[in-house]
mmCIF file of C-alpha atoms in Angstrom:
data_model
loop_
_atom_site.group_PDB
_atom_site.id
_atom_site.type_symbol
_atom_site.label_atom_id
_atom_site.label_comp_id
_atom_site.label_asym_id
_atom_site.label_seq_id
_atom_site.Cartn_x
_atom_site.Cartn_y
_atom_site.Cartn_z
ATOM 1 C CA MET A 4 -3.376 -9.634 -11.485
ATOM 2 C CA ASP A 5 -6.965 -10.078 -12.708
ATOM 3 C CA ILE A 6 -10.359 -8.873 -11.574
ATOM 4 C CA THR A 7 -13.433 -10.685 -11.847
ATOM 5 C CA CYS A 8 -16.936 -9.207 -11.993
ATOM 6 C CA GLU A 9 -20.171 -10.768 -10.736
ATOM 7 C CA THR A 10 -23.671 -9.151 -10.887
ATOM 8 C CA GLN A 11 -25.942 -9.926 -7.899
ATOM 9 C CA GLY A 12 -29.118 -7.982 -7.567
ATOM 10 C CA PRO A 13 -28.375 -4.362 -8.050
ATOM 11 C CA VAL A 14 -24.847 -4.929 -7.092
ATOM 12 C CA CYS A 15 -21.651 -5.766 -9.090
ATOM 13 C CA ILE A 16 -18.956 -7.420 -6.949
ATOM 14 C CA MET A 17 -15.419 -7.025 -8.182
ATOM 15 C CA ARG A 18 -12.923 -9.454 -6.851
ATOM 16 C CA VAL A 19 -9.258 -8.718 -7.193
ATOM 17 C CA ILE A 20 -7.261 -11.733 -8.026
ATOM 18 C CA SER A 21 -3.845 -10.778 -6.519
ATOM 19 C CA ASP A 22 -2.013 -11.272 -3.228
ATOM 20 C CA ARG A 23 -0.921 -7.619 -3.609
ATOM 21 C CA ILE A 24 -1.907 -4.051 -4.911
ATOM 22 C CA ASP A 25 1.383 -2.463 -4.651
ATOM 23 C CA ALA A 26 3.434 0.103 -6.725
ATOM 24 C CA ALA A 27 4.119 -2.719 -9.174
ATOM 25 C CA ILE A 28 0.654 -3.195 -10.353
ATOM 26 C CA ALA A 29 -1.283 -0.164 -9.206
ATOM 27 C CA ILE A 30 -1.570 1.234 -12.617
ATOM 28 C CA GLN A 31 -2.697 -2.206 -14.150
ATOM 29 C CA PHE A 32 -5.212 -2.340 -11.446
ATOM 30 C CA LYS A 33 -6.564 1.251 -12.315
ATOM 31 C CA ASP A 34 -6.798 0.470 -16.102
ATOM 32 C CA MET A 35 -8.502 -2.736 -15.404
ATOM 33 C CA PHE A 36 -11.008 -1.525 -13.143
ATOM 34 C CA ARG A 37 -11.716 1.642 -15.694
ATOM 35 C CA ASP A 38 -12.411 -0.925 -18.423
ATOM 36 C CA MET A 39 -14.666 -3.099 -16.259
ATOM 37 C CA VAL A 40 -16.912 -0.480 -14.601
ATOM 38 C CA ALA A 41 -17.585 0.946 -17.907
ATOM 39 C CA CYS A 42 -19.998 -1.740 -18.612
ATOM 40 C CA VAL A 43 -21.847 -1.786 -15.223
ATOM 41 C CA THR A 44 -24.404 0.485 -13.335
ATOM 42 C CA GLY A 45 -25.053 0.702 -9.831
ATOM 43 C CA PRO A 46 -23.114 0.132 -6.548
ATOM 44 C CA VAL A 47 -19.742 -1.691 -6.800
ATOM 45 C CA VAL A 48 -18.202 -3.796 -4.175
ATOM 46 C CA LEU A 49 -14.462 -4.390 -4.375
ATOM 47 C CA ASP A 50 -13.832 -7.797 -2.684
ATOM 48 C CA LEU A 51 -10.300 -7.586 -1.604
ATOM 49 C CA GLY A 52 -10.311 -11.034 0.296
ATOM 50 C CA GLN A 53 -7.672 -12.259 -1.547
ATOM 51 C CA VAL A 54 -5.339 -9.268 -0.943
ATOM 52 C CA THR A 55 -2.754 -9.487 1.768
ATOM 53 C CA PHE A 56 -0.701 -6.503 1.101
ATOM 54 C CA LEU A 57 -1.689 -2.707 -0.092
ATOM 55 C CA ASP A 58 0.923 0.026 0.031
ATOM 56 C CA SER A 59 0.158 3.665 -0.603
ATOM 57 C CA SER A 60 0.265 3.396 -4.384
ATOM 58 C CA GLY A 61 -2.414 0.502 -4.135
ATOM 59 C CA LEU A 62 -4.434 2.746 -2.010
ATOM 60 C CA GLY A 63 -3.947 5.505 -4.294
ATOM 61 C CA ALA A 64 -5.368 3.261 -7.177
ATOM 62 C CA VAL A 65 -8.432 2.288 -5.083
ATOM 63 C CA VAL A 66 -9.166 5.881 -4.344
ATOM 64 C CA ALA A 67 -8.734 6.504 -8.177
ATOM 65 C CA ALA A 68 -11.245 3.619 -8.811
ATOM 66 C CA ARG A 69 -13.838 5.480 -6.207
ATOM 67 C CA LYS A 70 -13.434 8.573 -8.266
ATOM 68 C CA LEU A 71 -14.058 6.849 -11.727
ATOM 69 C CA LEU A 72 -17.680 5.834 -10.207
ATOM 70 C CA GLY A 73 -18.377 9.575 -9.521
ATOM 71 C CA ALA A 74 -20.232 10.901 -6.606
ATOM 72 C CA ASP A 75 -23.572 9.406 -7.652
ATOM 73 C CA ARG A 76 -22.389 5.692 -7.265
ATOM 74 C CA THR A 77 -20.578 4.075 -4.505
ATOM 75 C CA LEU A 78 -17.467 1.800 -4.040
ATOM 76 C CA GLU A 79 -17.690 -0.464 -1.125
ATOM 77 C CA LEU A 80 -15.146 -2.588 0.167
ATOM 78 C CA ALA A 81 -15.132 -5.971 1.596
ATOM 79 C CA GLY A 82 -12.905 -8.794 3.133
ATOM 80 C CA LEU A 83 -9.903 -6.574 4.343
ATOM 81 C CA ASN A 84 -6.926 -8.868 5.482
ATOM 82 C CA PRO A 85 -5.192 -7.118 8.546
ATOM 83 C CA ALA A 86 -2.444 -5.135 6.460
ATOM 84 C CA VAL A 87 -4.991 -3.754 4.150
ATOM 85 C CA GLU A 88 -7.011 -2.814 7.239
ATOM 86 C CA LYS A 89 -4.020 -1.191 8.677
ATOM 87 C CA VAL A 90 -3.405 1.019 5.825
ATOM 88 C CA MET A 91 -6.803 2.190 5.385
ATOM 89 C CA GLN A 92 -6.919 2.947 9.473
ATOM 90 C CA LEU A 93 -3.754 4.720 9.303
ATOM 91 C CA THR A 94 -4.574 6.803 6.215
ATOM 92 C CA ARG A 95 -8.170 7.425 7.701
ATOM 93 C CA MET A 96 -9.555 6.193 4.341
ATOM 94 C CA ASN A 97 -11.539 3.756 6.377
ATOM 95 C CA THR A 98 -13.930 6.888 7.027
ATOM 96 C CA VAL A 99 -14.213 7.413 3.279
ATOM 97 C CA PHE A 100 -15.265 3.854 2.089
ATOM 98 C CA LEU A 101 -18.119 1.601 3.524
ATOM 99 C CA ILE A 102 -16.483 -1.395 4.563
ATOM 100 C CA HIS A 103 -17.966 -4.850 4.875
ATOM 101 C CA PRO A 104 -16.400 -7.900 6.755
ATOM 102 C CA ASN A 105 -16.785 -10.116 3.492
ATOM 103 C CA ARG A 106 -18.471 -10.534 0.322
ATOM 104 C CA ASP A 107 -21.723 -12.066 1.801
ATOM 105 C CA ALA A 108 -22.209 -9.376 4.397
ATOM 106 C CA ALA A 109 -21.720 -6.798 1.317
ATOM 107 C CA LEU A 110 -24.584 -8.330 -0.583
ATOM 108 C CA ALA A 111 -26.689 -8.690 2.642
ATOM 109 C CA ALA A 112 -26.369 -5.124 3.076
ATOM 110 C CA HIS A 113 -27.901 -4.471 -0.348
ATOM 111 C CA GLY A 114 -30.798 -6.887 0.435
ATOM 112 C CA VAL A 115 -29.425 -9.746 -1.665
ATOM 113 C CA ALA A 116 -29.456 -12.979 0.313
ATOM 114 C CA PRO A 117 -26.542 -15.380 0.193
ATOM 115 C CA ALA A 118 -26.813 -18.479 -1.922
ATOM 116 C CA ALA A 119 -28.166 -21.552 -0.094
ATOM 117 C CA MET B 19 19.969 -7.945 -0.026
ATOM 118 C CA GLU B 20 20.572 -5.872 -3.298
ATOM 119 C CA ILE B 21 17.631 -4.812 -5.031
ATOM 120 C CA THR B 22 17.363 -3.347 -8.621
ATOM 121 C CA ALA B 23 15.527 -0.001 -8.522
ATOM 122 C CA THR B 24 12.218 -0.631 -9.923
ATOM 123 C CA ARG B 25 8.768 -1.283 -8.569
ATOM 124 C CA ASP B 26 8.646 -5.024 -9.883
ATOM 125 C CA GLN B 27 12.006 -5.911 -8.066
ATOM 126 C CA VAL B 28 10.922 -4.065 -4.876
ATOM 127 C CA SER B 29 7.453 -6.096 -4.720
ATOM 128 C CA ARG B 30 9.651 -9.313 -5.329
ATOM 129 C CA ALA B 31 12.215 -8.417 -2.671
ATOM 130 C CA LEU B 32 9.516 -7.644 -0.093
ATOM 131 C CA THR B 33 7.738 -10.880 -0.724
ATOM 132 C CA GLN B 34 10.951 -12.871 -0.360
ATOM 133 C CA LEU B 35 12.023 -10.819 2.884
ATOM 134 C CA ASN B 36 8.622 -11.324 4.475
ATOM 135 C CA GLN B 37 8.704 -15.141 3.786
ATOM 136 C CA GLN B 38 12.146 -15.296 5.332
ATOM 137 C CA LEU B 39 11.076 -13.555 8.565
ATOM 138 C CA ILE B 40 7.784 -15.475 8.883
ATOM 139 C CA GLY B 41 10.088 -18.374 9.062
ATOM 140 C CA LEU B 42 11.732 -16.837 11.932
ATOM 141 C CA GLY B 43 8.232 -16.802 14.011
ATOM 142 C CA LEU B 44 8.383 -12.870 14.348
ATOM 143 C CA ASP B 45 5.023 -11.325 15.040
ATOM 144 C CA PRO B 46 2.835 -11.122 12.106
ATOM 145 C CA ASP B 47 1.747 -7.342 12.859
ATOM 146 C CA ALA B 48 5.347 -6.224 13.260
ATOM 147 C CA LEU B 49 6.127 -7.853 9.711
ATOM 148 C CA ILE B 50 2.822 -6.053 8.140
ATOM 149 C CA ARG B 51 4.317 -2.882 9.755
ATOM 150 C CA MET B 52 7.744 -3.566 8.406
ATOM 151 C CA GLU B 53 6.636 -4.483 4.987
ATOM 152 C CA LEU B 54 4.432 -1.371 4.626
ATOM 153 C CA VAL B 55 7.381 1.004 5.701
ATOM 154 C CA LEU B 56 9.879 -0.644 3.383
ATOM 155 C CA ALA B 57 7.428 -0.569 0.470
ATOM 156 C CA GLU B 58 7.000 2.989 0.958
ATOM 157 C CA ALA B 59 10.693 3.785 1.673
ATOM 158 C CA LEU B 60 11.804 1.616 -1.198
ATOM 159 C CA ASN B 61 9.399 2.876 -3.721
ATOM 160 C CA ASN B 62 10.311 6.435 -2.825
ATOM 161 C CA ILE B 63 13.950 5.667 -3.671
ATOM 162 C CA VAL B 64 12.804 4.117 -7.086
ATOM 163 C CA GLU B 65 10.603 7.210 -7.861
ATOM 164 C CA HIS B 66 12.509 10.175 -6.352
ATOM 165 C CA ALA B 67 16.206 9.037 -5.865
ATOM 166 C CA TYR B 68 16.406 7.191 -8.981
ATOM 167 C CA CYS B 69 13.725 9.040 -11.013
ATOM 168 C CA ASP B 70 12.212 5.774 -12.190
ATOM 169 C CA ALA B 71 15.216 5.389 -14.547
ATOM 170 C CA GLY B 72 14.674 1.566 -14.441
ATOM 171 C CA HIS B 73 18.281 1.014 -13.061
ATOM 172 C CA GLY B 74 20.271 1.738 -10.054
ATOM 173 C CA ASN B 75 21.097 -0.331 -6.795
ATOM 174 C CA ILE B 76 19.252 -0.274 -3.329
ATOM 175 C CA ALA B 77 20.910 -2.155 -0.512
ATOM 176 C CA LEU B 78 18.618 -3.712 2.246
ATOM 177 C CA GLU B 79 20.090 -4.872 5.356
ATOM 178 C CA ALA B 80 17.369 -6.206 7.970
ATOM 179 C CA SER B 81 18.308 -7.479 11.384
ATOM 180 C CA VAL B 82 16.491 -8.142 14.548
ATOM 181 C CA HIS B 83 17.649 -7.377 17.938
ATOM 182 C CA SER B 84 16.585 -5.732 21.277
ATOM 183 C CA ASN B 85 12.868 -6.518 20.409
ATOM 184 C CA THR B 86 13.282 -4.345 17.224
ATOM 185 C CA ILE B 87 13.624 -4.954 13.677
ATOM 186 C CA TRP B 88 16.392 -2.711 12.229
ATOM 187 C CA CYS B 89 16.558 -1.889 8.596
ATOM 188 C CA HIS B 90 19.252 -0.167 6.754
ATOM 189 C CA LEU B 91 18.693 1.154 3.030
ATOM 190 C CA THR B 92 21.434 2.625 1.083
ATOM 191 C CA ASP B 93 20.990 3.883 -2.389
ATOM 192 C CA SER B 94 23.405 6.043 -4.734
ATOM 193 C CA GLY B 95 20.387 8.200 -6.195
ATOM 194 C CA ARG B 96 19.628 11.970 -5.830
ATOM 195 C CA PRO B 97 19.883 13.219 -2.239
ATOM 196 C CA MET B 98 16.449 13.932 -0.334
ATOM 197 C CA PRO B 99 15.142 17.470 -0.970
ATOM 198 C CA GLY B 100 16.898 20.101 1.270
ATOM 199 C CA GLY B 101 19.063 17.178 2.670
ATOM 200 C CA LYS B 102 16.389 15.983 5.159
ATOM 201 C CA LEU B 103 13.537 13.716 5.536
ATOM 202 C CA PRO B 104 10.131 14.942 3.981
ATOM 203 C CA PRO B 105 7.379 15.627 6.712
ATOM 204 C CA ALA B 106 4.299 13.459 7.128
ATOM 205 C CA ARG B 107 1.701 14.861 5.264
ATOM 206 C CA ARG B 108 -1.914 14.686 6.622
ATOM 207 C CA TYR B 109 -5.203 15.107 4.899
ATOM 208 C CA ASP B 110 -8.752 16.213 6.512
ATOM 209 C CA LEU B 111 -10.624 13.785 4.378
ATOM 210 C CA GLY B 112 -14.042 14.714 5.951
ATOM 211 C CA ALA B 113 -13.731 18.305 4.158
ATOM 212 C CA LEU B 114 -13.157 16.562 0.861
ATOM 213 C CA ASP B 115 -15.650 16.046 -2.043
ATOM 214 C CA VAL B 116 -15.154 12.607 -3.592
ATOM 215 C CA GLN B 117 -13.395 13.960 -6.750
ATOM 216 C CA ASP B 118 -10.657 15.807 -4.604
ATOM 217 C CA LEU B 119 -9.797 12.792 -2.590
ATOM 218 C CA PRO B 120 -5.982 12.456 -2.708
ATOM 219 C CA GLU B 121 -4.514 9.586 -4.712
ATOM 220 C CA GLY B 122 -0.997 9.929 -3.133
ATOM 221 C CA GLY B 123 0.969 11.592 -0.610
ATOM 222 C CA PHE B 124 0.530 8.978 2.060
ATOM 223 C CA GLY B 125 4.053 7.527 2.048
ATOM 224 C CA TRP B 126 5.804 9.424 4.655
ATOM 225 C CA GLY B 127 2.857 9.671 6.832
ATOM 226 C CA LEU B 128 2.890 5.893 7.058
ATOM 227 C CA ILE B 129 6.652 5.744 7.434
ATOM 228 C CA HIS B 130 6.632 8.140 10.456
ATOM 229 C CA ASP B 131 3.642 6.468 12.021
ATOM 230 C CA LEU B 132 4.923 2.956 11.881
ATOM 231 C CA THR B 133 8.805 3.358 12.785
ATOM 232 C CA SER B 134 9.982 3.941 16.291
ATOM 233 C CA SER B 135 13.204 5.776 14.838
ATOM 234 C CA LEU B 136 14.027 7.032 11.373
ATOM 235 C CA ILE B 137 17.523 8.509 10.531
ATOM 236 C CA TYR B 138 18.649 9.952 7.107
ATOM 237 C CA ASP B 139 21.999 10.967 6.320
ATOM 238 C CA ARG B 140 23.755 11.655 3.093
ATOM 239 C CA SER B 141 27.244 10.355 2.957
ATOM 240 C CA GLY B 142 29.317 11.031 -0.004
ATOM 241 C CA ALA B 143 27.105 10.238 -3.109
ATOM 242 C CA GLN B 144 24.974 7.881 -0.971
ATOM 243 C CA ASN B 145 21.723 8.173 1.008
ATOM 244 C CA ARG B 146 21.473 6.017 3.943
ATOM 245 C CA LEU B 147 18.197 5.562 5.839
ATOM 246 C CA THR B 148 17.871 3.605 8.984
ATOM 247 C CA LEU B 149 14.750 2.814 10.648
ATOM 248 C CA THR B 150 13.471 0.811 13.277
ATOM 249 C CA ILE B 151 10.207 -1.131 13.733
ATOM 250 C CA ASP B 152 9.143 -2.310 17.208
ATOM 251 C CA LEU B 153 8.218 -5.925 17.690
ATOM 252 C CA ASP B 154 5.548 -5.275 20.150
ATOM 253 C CA CYS B 155 3.368 -2.179 20.111
#
């Protein structure tokens, strides 16, 4: 698993490079996210476009990531695949996170035009 | 299939099972529900029945008939607390501050929500969990 970080205008896009965020890598995800957000300010968008499976441990790690940013910053999600969306709906975590259809939509919501 | 009770092996087994069942042409949404339920049930066994000891076996049998996926899980770990299935835990997320959001406790809620039947019994030194997932719902 890896996480890439890209700053676009005011937003930091963190893309998860893994097919799964499950119990096997939840702790690794949380640790990696913690190290990476230490160097950025402002809102963070977690691009889950590559992630096709999230279990409750993975969800717990995403919630932990949200808490790491504190109440003053936001963690938004983008690019939820059907299995990820199902977990978010069933646990009602879709009411806690702002969710964008994809990375470009997330950037547009922050006033960053997509690359031509 | 036989799975060694670690999170890595559970992850690997689920990926493998999903690929086999996609090959059978089963409904993708049913497979999502099955994988999620099995991930929760198997990781509960790893964590609670076997206390994260890094060993122990879990037997998983899956079959499809009568428009239903049947899964049987057997392990030789500790019994369920009180000898019965834990209830689903529900949170009122809207009432919570960011720092109070739950990072766990979703597993049994997901299992109860996504299964059409769920039976647990303790037989000798074994836990047996039988669960069904409807193919169309």
